[in-house]
Coordinates of C-alpha atoms and ligand atoms in Angstrom, one line a residue:
M194 CA -7.8 117.2 99.7
K195 CA -7.1 117.8 102.9
R196 CA -7.0 115.0 103.6
F197 CA -2.7 115.1 102.5
R198 CA -1.9 117.0 106.2
T199 CA -1.5 114.2 108.6
I200 CA -1.3 115.0 112.4
S201 CA -1.0 112.2 114.1
N202 CA -2.9 112.4 117.6
F203 CA -1.9 109.8 120.5
K204 CA -4.7 107.8 120.6
K205 CA -5.1 105.8 117.0
R206 CA -8.3 106.1 115.7
V207 CA -10.2 103.7 113.5
L208 CA -13.0 104.7 111.3
I209 CA -16.3 101.8 111.9
V210 CA -18.9 101.6 108.0
D211 CA -21.9 99.9 108.9
D212 CA -24.9 100.9 107.6
E213 CA -27.1 99.1 111.1
D214 CA -27.0 100.7 114.1
I215 CA -26.8 97.8 116.2
N216 CA -24.1 96.8 114.9
R217 CA -22.5 99.9 115.0
Q218 CA -22.7 100.3 119.0
I219 CA -22.0 96.6 119.1
L220 CA -18.1 97.8 117.8
G221 CA -17.9 101.1 119.3
N222 CA -18.6 99.5 122.6
M223 CA -16.0 96.8 121.6
L224 CA -12.7 99.0 120.5
S225 CA -13.7 102.8 121.8
E226 CA -11.8 102.6 125.0
T227 CA -8.3 101.8 123.0
Y228 CA -9.5 103.4 120.1
D229 CA -10.7 107.0 118.8
V230 CA -13.7 106.1 117.1
D231 CA -15.2 107.0 114.3
F232 CA -18.7 105.7 112.3
A233 CA -19.6 106.1 109.5
C234 CA -23.4 104.9 108.5
D235 CA -22.7 103.5 104.4
G236 CA -19.7 103.9 101.9
K237 CA -20.2 107.4 100.5
E238 CA -20.6 109.0 103.8
A239 CA -16.7 106.6 105.0
W240 CA -15.3 107.7 101.5
E241 CA -16.4 111.5 102.8
R242 CA -15.0 111.6 106.2
L243 CA -11.3 109.6 104.7
N244 CA -10.9 112.4 102.3
E245 CA -11.3 114.6 105.2
D246 CA -8.4 113.7 107.4
G247 CA -8.0 109.9 106.0
S248 CA -4.8 109.4 106.4
D249 CA -5.1 110.3 110.3
Y250 CA -6.6 106.8 110.7
S251 CA -4.9 103.3 111.7
L252 CA -7.8 101.5 110.7
I253 CA -11.1 101.4 109.0
L254 CA -13.9 98.2 109.8
S255 CA -16.6 97.8 107.2
D256 CA -20.1 96.3 106.7
L257 CA -19.6 95.2 103.2
L258 CA -23.5 95.1 102.4
M259 CA -25.0 99.0 103.3
P260 CA -26.8 101.3 100.2
V261 CA -25.6 103.8 97.9
M262 CA -22.2 102.5 97.7
D263 CA -21.1 99.5 99.6
G264 CA -18.2 97.7 101.4
F265 CA -16.5 96.7 98.6
E266 CA -16.5 100.0 96.1
L267 CA -15.7 101.4 99.6
I268 CA -11.9 98.9 99.9
E269 CA -11.5 99.6 95.6
K270 CA -10.9 103.4 96.3
V271 CA -9.3 103.2 99.4
K272 CA -6.3 101.1 97.8
A273 CA -6.0 103.3 95.0
D274 CA -5.9 106.3 96.3
P275 CA -1.9 106.8 96.8
V276 CA -2.1 108.0 100.7
L277 CA -5.2 105.6 101.6
K278 CA -3.9 102.4 101.0
A279 CA -1.3 102.5 103.7
V280 CA -4.7 102.6 106.2
P281 CA -5.8 98.9 106.6
I282 CA -9.7 97.3 106.2
I283 CA -11.5 94.7 108.3
V284 CA -14.1 94.4 106.9
I285 CA -17.4 92.9 109.2
T286 CA -19.3 89.9 107.2
S287 CA -21.2 87.1 107.5
D288 CA -20.1 85.2 104.4
K289 CA -17.8 82.8 103.7
E290 CA -17.8 83.6 99.5
S291 CA -17.5 87.7 100.3
E292 CA -14.6 87.2 102.4
V293 CA -12.9 86.0 99.5
R294 CA -13.9 88.6 96.9
S295 CA -12.6 90.9 100.2
I296 CA -8.9 90.0 101.3
K297 CA -8.8 90.0 97.1
L298 CA -9.5 92.8 97.0
G299 CA -7.0 94.4 99.7
A300 CA -8.5 94.3 103.0
A301 CA -6.3 92.7 105.4
D302 CA -8.7 90.6 107.4
F303 CA -12.2 89.6 108.6
I304 CA -14.7 90.0 111.4
K305 CA -17.6 87.7 111.5
K306 CA -20.4 88.8 111.9
P307 CA -22.2 88.1 113.9
F308 CA -19.8 89.5 117.0
G309 CA -18.1 86.5 119.2
M310 CA -15.9 87.2 122.1
P311 CA -15.0 90.9 122.3
D312 CA -11.4 89.8 124.1
V313 CA -10.9 88.4 120.6
I314 CA -12.2 91.1 118.5
L315 CA -9.8 93.5 119.7
A316 CA -6.9 92.0 119.9
R317 CA -6.9 91.2 115.9
C318 CA -7.6 95.1 115.5
E319 CA -4.4 95.8 116.5
R320 CA -2.5 92.6 115.4
I321 CA -4.1 94.5 111.6
I322 CA -2.5 97.4 113.1
E323 CA 0.4 96.5 114.4
L324 CA 1.3 94.6 110.9
Y325 CA 0.9 97.8 109.1
E326 CA 2.5 100.4 111.1
D327 CA 5.5 99.1 108.5
N328 CA 4.0 101.3 106.2
T329 CA 3.5 104.5 108.5
I330 CA 7.3 104.1 108.8
I331 CA 7.7 104.7 104.9
R332 CA 5.3 107.5 105.3
S333 CA 7.2 109.1 107.7
A334 CA 9.8 108.9 106.3
E335 CA 8.1 110.2 102.6
K336 CA 7.4 113.1 105.1
D337 CA 10.7 116.4 104.3
H338 CA 11.8 116.5 108.0
V339 CA 12.2 119.9 108.7
T340 CA 9.0 121.6 107.2
G341 CA 7.0 118.1 107.7
L342 CA 5.5 118.2 103.9
Y343 CA 5.4 115.9 101.8
T344 CA 8.4 114.7 99.4
R345 CA 8.4 115.8 96.0
D346 CA 8.3 112.7 95.0
L347 CA 5.3 111.5 96.7
F348 CA 3.6 115.1 96.3
F349 CA 3.8 114.8 92.9
E350 CA 2.4 110.7 92.8
Y351 CA -0.6 112.4 94.7
V352 CA -0.8 115.1 91.8
R353 CA -1.5 112.7 89.2
Q354 CA -4.5 111.1 91.4
I355 CA -6.1 114.1 92.4
E356 CA -6.3 113.7 87.9
V357 CA -6.5 110.2 87.6
H358 CA -9.3 111.3 90.2
Q359 CA -11.0 114.7 89.9
K360 CA -10.9 116.1 85.9
T361 CA -13.1 118.8 86.5
L362 CA -11.5 120.8 89.1
D363 CA -10.3 123.7 88.2
M364 CA -5.9 123.9 89.5
D365 CA -3.7 126.1 89.9
C366 CA 0.3 125.4 90.6
L367 CA 2.2 127.6 92.2
V368 CA 6.2 127.6 93.3
F369 CA 7.6 129.3 96.3
N370 CA 10.9 130.4 96.8
I371 CA 12.8 132.5 99.5
D372 CA 15.7 135.6 97.3
H373 CA 18.6 134.8 98.5
F374 CA 18.4 132.6 101.4
H375 CA 21.8 130.7 101.5
L376 CA 22.3 133.5 102.8
V377 CA 20.1 133.7 105.6
N378 CA 22.2 130.4 106.4
E379 CA 25.0 132.1 106.3
M380 CA 24.4 134.7 108.1
Y381 CA 22.4 133.2 110.1
G382 CA 22.6 129.5 111.1
R383 CA 21.7 126.6 109.5
E384 CA 19.8 126.1 112.5
T385 CA 17.5 129.2 112.4
G386 CA 17.4 128.7 108.5
D387 CA 14.8 125.4 109.2
A388 CA 13.5 126.8 111.3
I389 CA 12.0 129.9 108.4
L390 CA 12.0 127.0 106.6
K391 CA 9.3 125.4 108.9
K392 CA 7.6 128.2 109.3
V393 CA 7.0 128.6 105.8
A394 CA 5.8 125.2 104.9
D395 CA 3.1 126.1 108.5
T396 CA 2.0 129.5 107.1
I397 CA 1.6 127.7 103.9
T398 CA -0.7 125.2 104.7
E399 CA -2.5 127.4 107.5
V400 CA -3.2 130.6 104.8
M401 CA -4.9 127.4 102.6
E402 CA -7.1 125.8 104.7
E403 CA -10.0 126.7 103.6
H404 CA -9.1 125.7 100.0
A405 CA -8.6 121.9 99.0
S406 CA -4.3 121.5 98.4
L407 CA -1.8 119.8 98.3
A408 CA 2.3 121.2 99.5
C409 CA 6.1 120.0 99.0
R410 CA 8.6 121.0 100.2
T411 CA 11.6 120.4 97.0
E412 CA 15.5 121.3 96.6
G413 CA 16.1 124.2 99.9
D414 CA 14.1 127.3 99.1
S415 CA 11.8 125.9 97.4
F416 CA 8.0 125.3 98.3
Y417 CA 4.9 123.4 94.7
L418 CA 1.5 124.2 95.7
Y419 CA -1.8 122.6 94.1
C420 CA -4.6 124.2 94.7
E421 CA -7.8 124.5 93.6
H422 CA -7.9 127.9 91.4
Q423 CA -8.0 131.4 92.6
E424 CA -7.9 134.7 90.4
K425 CA -5.2 136.2 92.4
Y426 CA -3.2 135.5 94.2
E427 CA -1.7 138.7 96.0
A428 CA -3.5 139.0 99.2
L429 CA -2.9 136.0 99.8
M430 CA 1.5 136.0 99.5
D431 CA 0.8 139.5 101.9
R432 CA -0.8 137.1 104.3
I433 CA 2.5 134.8 104.3
T434 CA 4.3 137.2 104.4
E435 CA 3.0 139.1 107.0
M436 CA 2.6 135.4 108.9
V437 CA 6.4 134.3 108.2
G438 CA 7.8 138.1 108.8
S439 CA 6.1 138.4 112.5
D440 CA 8.4 136.3 113.6
Q441 CA 11.5 134.9 111.6
G442 CA 13.3 137.0 114.2
P443 CA 16.1 138.5 112.9
A444 CA 16.1 137.1 109.6
K445 CA 14.5 139.0 106.9
I446 CA 12.9 137.5 103.9
R447 CA 11.5 137.6 100.6
L448 CA 9.0 135.4 99.4
R449 CA 7.6 135.6 95.6
A450 CA 5.4 133.0 93.8
G451 CA 5.2 131.7 90.2
V452 CA 1.4 131.6 89.5
Y453 CA 0.6 127.9 86.5
Q454 CA -2.5 129.0 86.7
D455 CA -5.5 126.2 85.3
A456 CA -3.3 124.0 84.3
D457 CA -3.8 121.6 81.6
L458 CA -4.3 118.7 83.2
S459 CA -3.1 116.0 80.4
L460 CA 0.7 117.7 81.6
D461 CA 2.3 115.8 83.3
P462 CA 2.9 117.7 86.8
E463 CA 6.5 118.1 86.4
T464 CA 6.5 120.4 83.1
M465 CA 3.0 121.8 85.4
F466 CA 5.5 122.7 87.9
D467 CA 7.7 124.1 85.5
R468 CA 5.7 126.7 84.0
A469 CA 5.1 128.4 87.8
K470 CA 9.0 128.0 88.4
L471 CA 9.3 129.7 85.3
A472 CA 6.9 132.3 85.9
C473 CA 8.6 132.2 90.0
D474 CA 12.2 132.7 87.9
R475 CA 11.4 135.6 85.8
I476 CA 11.2 137.6 88.9
K477 CA 13.9 137.0 91.1
G478 CA 15.9 140.0 92.7
D479 CA 12.6 142.5 91.1
Y480 CA 11.4 144.1 94.2
T481 CA 8.5 145.2 93.2
V482 CA 5.8 142.5 92.3
T483 CA 5.5 138.8 94.8
V484 CA 3.6 137.2 92.3
A485 CA 4.5 136.6 88.9
Y486 CA 2.0 134.7 86.6
Y487 CA 2.7 131.8 83.3
N488 CA 1.2 133.1 80.7
K489 CA 2.1 131.8 76.2
E490 CA 4.9 134.8 76.4
L491 CA 7.0 133.4 79.0
Y492 CA 6.0 130.4 77.2
Q493 CA 7.5 131.9 73.8
K494 CA 9.9 133.1 75.6
A495 CA 11.2 129.7 77.8
I496 CA 11.1 127.7 74.5
Y497 CA 13.1 130.3 72.7
Q498 CA 16.3 130.6 75.0
E499 CA 15.9 126.7 75.4
H500 CA 17.0 126.9 71.7
L501 CA 19.1 129.5 71.6
I502 CA 21.3 127.0 75.0
E503 CA 20.7 123.3 72.4
N504 CA 22.5 125.8 69.6
I505 CA 25.7 126.3 71.4
D506 CA 27.8 123.8 70.7
Q507 CA 27.0 123.6 67.2
S508 CA 27.0 127.2 66.8
I509 CA 31.0 127.8 68.2
E510 CA 31.7 124.9 66.1
D511 CA 30.1 126.4 63.1
E512 CA 31.6 129.5 63.7
D513 CA 28.1 131.4 63.7
F514 CA 29.8 133.4 67.0
K515 CA 31.7 136.8 65.6
V516 CA 34.0 138.3 67.1
Y517 CA 33.8 142.4 66.6
F518 CA 36.5 144.7 67.4
Q519 CA 34.8 148.1 68.9
P520 CA 37.3 150.6 68.3
K521 CA 39.0 152.9 71.6
Y522 CA 39.7 156.5 71.1
D523 CA 43.1 157.9 72.4
I524 CA 41.6 162.0 73.3
T525 CA 44.4 163.7 74.7
G526 CA 46.0 165.2 72.0
D527 CA 45.4 168.0 69.1
T528 CA 43.7 164.2 66.8
P529 CA 42.5 161.1 68.1
K530 CA 44.7 158.3 67.4
L531 CA 43.7 154.6 68.4
R532 CA 44.2 153.0 71.5
S533 CA 42.3 149.8 72.0
A534 CA 39.3 147.9 71.3
E535 CA 37.2 145.8 73.6
A536 CA 36.2 143.0 71.2
L537 CA 32.4 142.0 72.1
I538 CA 30.3 138.9 70.6
R539 CA 27.5 138.9 68.4
W540 CA 25.5 135.5 66.8
N541 CA 24.7 134.7 63.5
H542 CA 22.1 132.1 64.4
P543 CA 21.6 130.1 61.2
E544 CA 17.5 130.4 61.9
L545 CA 17.0 133.0 63.4
G546 CA 19.9 135.2 62.0
M547 CA 21.4 137.6 63.7
I548 CA 20.8 138.2 67.4
S549 CA 22.0 140.8 69.9
P550 CA 24.4 140.0 73.0
G551 CA 21.4 141.1 74.8
E552 CA 19.5 138.6 74.9
F553 CA 21.6 136.0 75.2
I554 CA 24.2 137.1 77.5
P555 CA 22.2 137.2 80.6
L556 CA 20.1 133.8 79.9
F557 CA 24.0 132.4 79.4
E558 CA 25.4 134.1 82.0
S559 CA 22.4 132.8 84.5
N560 CA 23.4 128.7 83.6
G561 CA 27.0 129.1 83.5
L562 CA 27.5 128.7 79.7
I563 CA 29.1 132.3 78.9
Q564 CA 32.3 130.6 79.8
K565 CA 32.3 128.4 76.3
V566 CA 31.1 132.1 75.1
D567 CA 34.2 133.9 77.1
N568 CA 36.7 131.5 75.9
F569 CA 36.0 131.6 72.3
V570 CA 35.7 135.1 72.7
W571 CA 39.1 135.3 74.0
N572 CA 41.2 132.8 71.6
K573 CA 39.6 134.1 68.5
A574 CA 40.1 138.3 70.0
A575 CA 43.8 136.8 70.7
S576 CA 44.4 134.9 66.8
C577 CA 43.2 138.5 66.0
I578 CA 46.2 140.1 67.8
R579 CA 48.4 137.8 66.5
E580 CA 47.3 138.0 62.8
W581 CA 47.5 141.6 62.9
K582 CA 51.4 141.4 64.4
D583 CA 51.9 139.7 61.7
K584 CA 50.5 141.2 59.0
Y585 CA 50.9 144.8 60.0
G586 CA 54.3 144.0 62.7
Y587 CA 51.7 145.8 65.3
S588 CA 48.6 145.7 67.3
V589 CA 47.2 147.6 69.8
P590 CA 45.4 145.6 73.2
V591 CA 42.0 144.3 72.9
S592 CA 39.7 144.3 75.5
V593 CA 37.7 141.0 76.1
N594 CA 34.8 141.0 78.7
V595 CA 35.1 138.3 82.3
S596 CA 31.9 137.4 83.6
R597 CA 31.3 136.8 87.2
I598 CA 31.3 132.9 86.3
D599 CA 34.3 133.3 84.8
I600 CA 36.4 134.8 87.4
F601 CA 35.4 132.2 90.2
D602 CA 37.4 129.7 87.7
S603 CA 39.8 127.9 89.6
K604 CA 41.3 127.5 86.1
L605 CA 40.8 131.4 85.1
E606 CA 44.4 132.8 85.3
E607 CA 45.4 128.9 83.3
K608 CA 42.9 129.8 80.4
L609 CA 43.8 132.9 80.1
Q610 CA 47.4 131.4 80.0
N611 CA 46.5 129.1 77.3
I612 CA 45.7 131.0 74.9
L613 CA 48.7 133.9 75.3
K614 CA 51.4 130.9 75.0
N615 CA 49.2 129.9 72.4
N616 CA 49.1 133.2 69.7
G617 CA 52.7 133.9 70.9
I618 CA 51.0 137.6 73.0
T619 CA 51.5 139.0 76.2
E620 CA 49.3 140.3 78.8
K621 CA 49.7 143.8 78.0
D622 CA 47.6 142.7 74.7
L623 CA 44.5 140.9 76.0
M624 CA 42.9 143.1 78.9
L625 CA 40.1 142.4 80.6
E626 CA 36.4 143.8 81.6
I627 CA 34.7 143.2 84.9
T628 CA 31.8 144.7 85.7
E629 CA 31.0 147.1 88.4
S630 CA 28.1 144.8 89.7
A631 CA 31.1 141.9 89.9
Y632 CA 32.4 143.8 91.9
S633 CA 29.9 144.9 95.0
D634 CA 28.7 140.8 94.8
N635 CA 31.5 139.9 96.2
A636 CA 34.2 142.7 96.4
D637 CA 36.8 140.5 98.5
S638 CA 36.5 137.6 96.8
L639 CA 37.1 139.9 93.8
T640 CA 39.4 141.6 94.7
E641 CA 41.9 138.4 94.8
V642 CA 41.6 137.3 91.6
A643 CA 41.7 140.3 90.0
N644 CA 45.1 141.1 92.3
R645 CA 46.6 137.6 91.1
L646 CA 45.6 138.2 87.6
R647 CA 47.8 142.0 87.7
D648 CA 50.7 140.1 89.5
R649 CA 50.8 138.2 86.9
G650 CA 51.0 141.6 84.7
F651 CA 46.7 141.7 83.1
M652 CA 45.8 145.0 82.7
I653 CA 41.2 145.0 84.8
E654 CA 39.0 147.7 83.0
M655 CA 36.0 148.0 85.9
D656 CA 33.2 147.6 83.2
D657 CA 29.6 149.8 83.8
F658 CA 31.1 151.8 86.2
G659 CA 27.9 154.0 88.6
S660 CA 25.5 150.9 87.3
G661 CA 26.1 149.2 89.9
Y662 CA 25.9 149.5 93.6
S663 CA 29.6 150.9 94.3
S664 CA 30.3 153.4 96.5
L665 CA 32.4 155.9 94.8
N666 CA 35.5 156.1 97.0
M667 CA 35.0 151.8 96.4
I668 CA 37.8 153.3 93.1
T669 CA 40.5 154.1 95.5
T670 CA 40.6 151.0 97.4
L671 CA 39.8 148.1 94.2
P672 CA 42.6 146.6 91.2
I673 CA 41.5 148.7 89.1
D674 CA 44.2 150.3 85.9
V675 CA 41.5 152.1 83.7
L676 CA 37.5 153.3 84.6
K677 CA 34.9 152.5 82.2
L678 CA 32.2 155.3 82.6
D679 CA 28.7 153.2 82.0
M680 CA 27.3 154.7 78.9
K681 CA 24.5 156.3 80.5
F682 CA 26.1 158.9 82.5
V683 CA 27.7 160.0 78.7
R684 CA 23.8 159.5 77.0
N685 CA 22.6 161.5 80.5
M686 CA 24.8 164.3 80.5
E687 CA 23.3 166.6 78.3
K688 CA 20.3 166.3 79.7
D689 CA 21.0 166.7 83.4
E690 CA 22.9 168.1 84.7
K691 CA 23.8 166.3 87.8
S692 CA 24.8 163.3 85.7
L693 CA 27.6 165.9 84.1
K694 CA 28.7 166.8 87.4
L695 CA 29.1 163.4 88.5
V696 CA 31.0 162.5 85.0
E697 CA 32.9 165.3 86.5
L698 CA 33.1 164.2 90.1
I699 CA 34.0 160.6 88.7
I700 CA 37.0 161.7 86.0
G701 CA 38.6 164.0 88.7
I702 CA 38.5 161.4 91.2
A703 CA 39.8 159.3 88.8
G704 CA 42.2 161.3 87.9
F705 CA 43.8 161.6 91.4
L706 CA 44.2 158.1 92.0
D707 CA 45.9 158.5 88.2
V708 CA 43.5 155.7 86.7
P709 CA 42.6 156.6 83.6
V710 CA 38.8 157.0 81.9
V711 CA 37.0 155.3 79.4
A712 CA 33.8 156.6 78.5
E713 CA 31.4 154.6 76.6
G714 CA 28.7 155.3 74.0
V715 CA 30.0 158.6 72.5
E716 CA 27.9 159.6 69.8
T717 CA 27.8 162.9 69.1
E718 CA 31.4 165.7 68.9
S719 CA 29.4 167.5 72.0
Q720 CA 29.7 164.6 74.0
L721 CA 33.7 164.2 73.0
L722 CA 34.5 167.9 73.5
K723 CA 32.4 168.2 77.2
L724 CA 34.4 164.4 77.9
K725 CA 37.6 166.0 76.4
K726 CA 37.3 169.7 78.8
M727 CA 36.7 167.1 81.9
G728 CA 39.9 164.8 81.8
C729 CA 38.5 161.9 80.0
Q730 CA 40.9 160.8 77.9
V731 CA 39.6 157.4 76.4
I732 CA 36.5 157.6 73.9
Q733 CA 34.5 154.4 72.2
G734 CA 31.7 154.1 70.7
Y735 CA 29.4 155.5 67.5
Y736 CA 30.9 158.3 67.3
F737 CA 34.2 156.4 65.7
S738 CA 32.8 153.2 64.3
R739 CA 30.5 151.5 65.9
P740 CA 32.0 147.4 66.5
V741 CA 33.1 146.0 63.4
P742 CA 34.2 142.7 61.9
A743 CA 37.9 141.8 62.5
S744 CA 38.3 141.7 58.6
E745 CA 36.8 145.8 59.0
F746 CA 39.0 146.6 61.9
E747 CA 42.1 145.2 60.6
E748 CA 41.6 149.4 58.1
F749 CA 42.3 151.4 61.1
I750 CA 45.2 148.8 62.9
K751 CA 46.3 150.1 58.4
K752 CA 46.3 153.2 58.9
E753 CA 47.8 153.4 62.2
C754 CA 50.9 152.2 60.7
V755 CA 51.5 154.6 57.9
Ligands
C2E37 P1 29.6 145.8 77.6 O1 30.4 145.6 77.6 O2 29.1 147.7 78.5 O3 29.5 146.7 75.1 C1 29.3 148.0 75.2 C2 27.8 147.7 74.7 O4 27.6 149.2 74.2 C3 27.9 147.2 73.5 O5 27.3 146.4 72.9 C4 28.2 148.3 72.3 O6 27.9 147.8 71.2 C5 27.7 149.2 73.0 N1 28.5 151.0 72.0 C6 29.3 150.6 72.3 N2 29.5 152.5 71.8 C7 28.1 153.0 71.9 C8 27.5 153.8 71.0 O7 27.4 154.9 70.9 N3 25.8 154.1 71.3 C9 25.1 153.2 71.6 N4 24.1 152.8 71.8 N5 25.7 150.9 72.0 C10 27.6 152.3 72.1 P2 26.7 144.8 72.7 O8 28.2 144.9 71.6 O9 25.2 145.3 72.1 O10 27.7 144.2 74.0 C11 25.8 144.6 75.1 C12 26.7 143.6 76.2 O11 26.7 141.9 76.1 C13 27.9 143.8 76.5 O12 28.6 145.6 76.8 C14 28.7 143.9 77.0 O13 28.3 143.2 78.9 C15 27.6 141.8 77.0 N6 28.8 141.3 75.8 C16 29.6 141.5 74.2 N7 29.8 140.4 74.0 C17 30.6 139.9 74.9 C18 31.6 139.3 75.1 O14 32.1 138.4 74.3 N8 31.4 138.4 76.7 C19 30.4 138.6 77.8 N9 30.7 137.8 78.7 N10 29.8 139.4 77.3 C20 29.9 140.1 76.5
CA38 CA1 32.6 145.3 78.4
CA39 CA1 30.3 149.2 79.6

């Protein structure tokens, strides 16, 4: 399979196939000044040679009647091969009938035995090579210009061919990806980016030299490799990483791979590589592993997720999604007072039953579908607020979760404004929770959006504070109205002194900045008392209530009205 790597030589290469030594010598003498000439004694030897580096030949000259494998079979095999078929074949023959048959099989021309004038033979060879050069141009267009590897289409074509011809091989599919490659392009420029891609391609090719393999680059920073089965790929990845790392200049990159081993060759190549890609995607952002293997579990998870994705529209339409409300209590006074609520989505799937947001939110965040869910929740929350106001003349503000993707939607403000208008409520009724990690991802643009929303009168709550990488002093610069302490602090507060101290510190700084702190996940009275003592103003958690359906939350509102 190594034949798939094409290297262009200055002197064009010609393969002479003939079982008679004298014929090889005569033809060789005629052509060796102009071409780099190789020889084979029969079709089988020629085929083996072509399989090693066949795409480098510009011409094959072949006898027809030979032992082991004759010329006809060789022509047939060459013409059935996606790479080799571009190499012209001139047959060496002595009878008319064979000429016709070989031309029909795909031979480009024929030379009669015994050989005639050397000049004429050389001219015929040159003409045929020239004629076929068009094919070479087509072939070079099928190469990726950045890395010199094959393009995705051609790669899949070859994989298909290998499957047809070499059914007995155990093959593995690998997908390589470079973490955060877009950042390399942004920070160091396209040229550096391209040089890294080339280096990765060269390294993969070099490392795989001893193995039958085939590689291509697909979109951007993804490489596909089809190769003979290996038990493990960690050592190989280490070698690649080390080699790529050795001279990539200032940009540090990290490569990860997904492997689908012992590929089921009855699948189409795209599906086989989708499986490797699935494994590769699974370890995106995970810095502890560089290789992930596709397995049944992963397959089932993918099927399950696919199922969820397919059902989303229908579920929105059928209202299988429900919005639950969890109260937040002000604990500054003697008795806790209902202050606001958080709207949290629930999915009562028609076949799968209740699905936790932990399962579908990250999935929908990864593919953008979260916007549909969020829009649904925002509308639902707004209409509940309206309903409660109508019924009781009173409601508490409700916070909704705003995902990363929502924030960079240029229509975000318009969408929110429309929801308020349609329900006759104000910015003070609908508060917005934005998770801390969104801030650390893209602080500048997020600050800009948050500022605009605040200018319009919305209150911004920073969710899960302490879960990401923001430093404490970020609170001083970010446009936020409320800080929601990440649940893990509350959970650990009573277990270790450090967490307790940290909570104290955060509440202290927030107090100094006049930003109220909401503690989430408060389940016990002792947690509540500790937080209260530290100056935390608002509590959300099972201690007061789990998230409940709108009809149940109405009871909390009612109570406030008496
Ligand atoms: P979150 O925004 O941090 O929401 C708080 C989570 O803590 C909720 O989980 C809530 O049920 C849970 N919780 C509240 N009090 C307690 C407690 O005392 N103990 C424990 N153990 N847990 C408590 P839930 O509803 O499963 O939501 C998980 C996450 O899913 C949310 O975390 C949020 O990031 C996301 N999510 C939920 N609804 C939506 C939504 O409508 N839109 C978006 N974008 N994300 C949502
Ligand atoms: Ca939240
Ligand atoms: Ca939270």
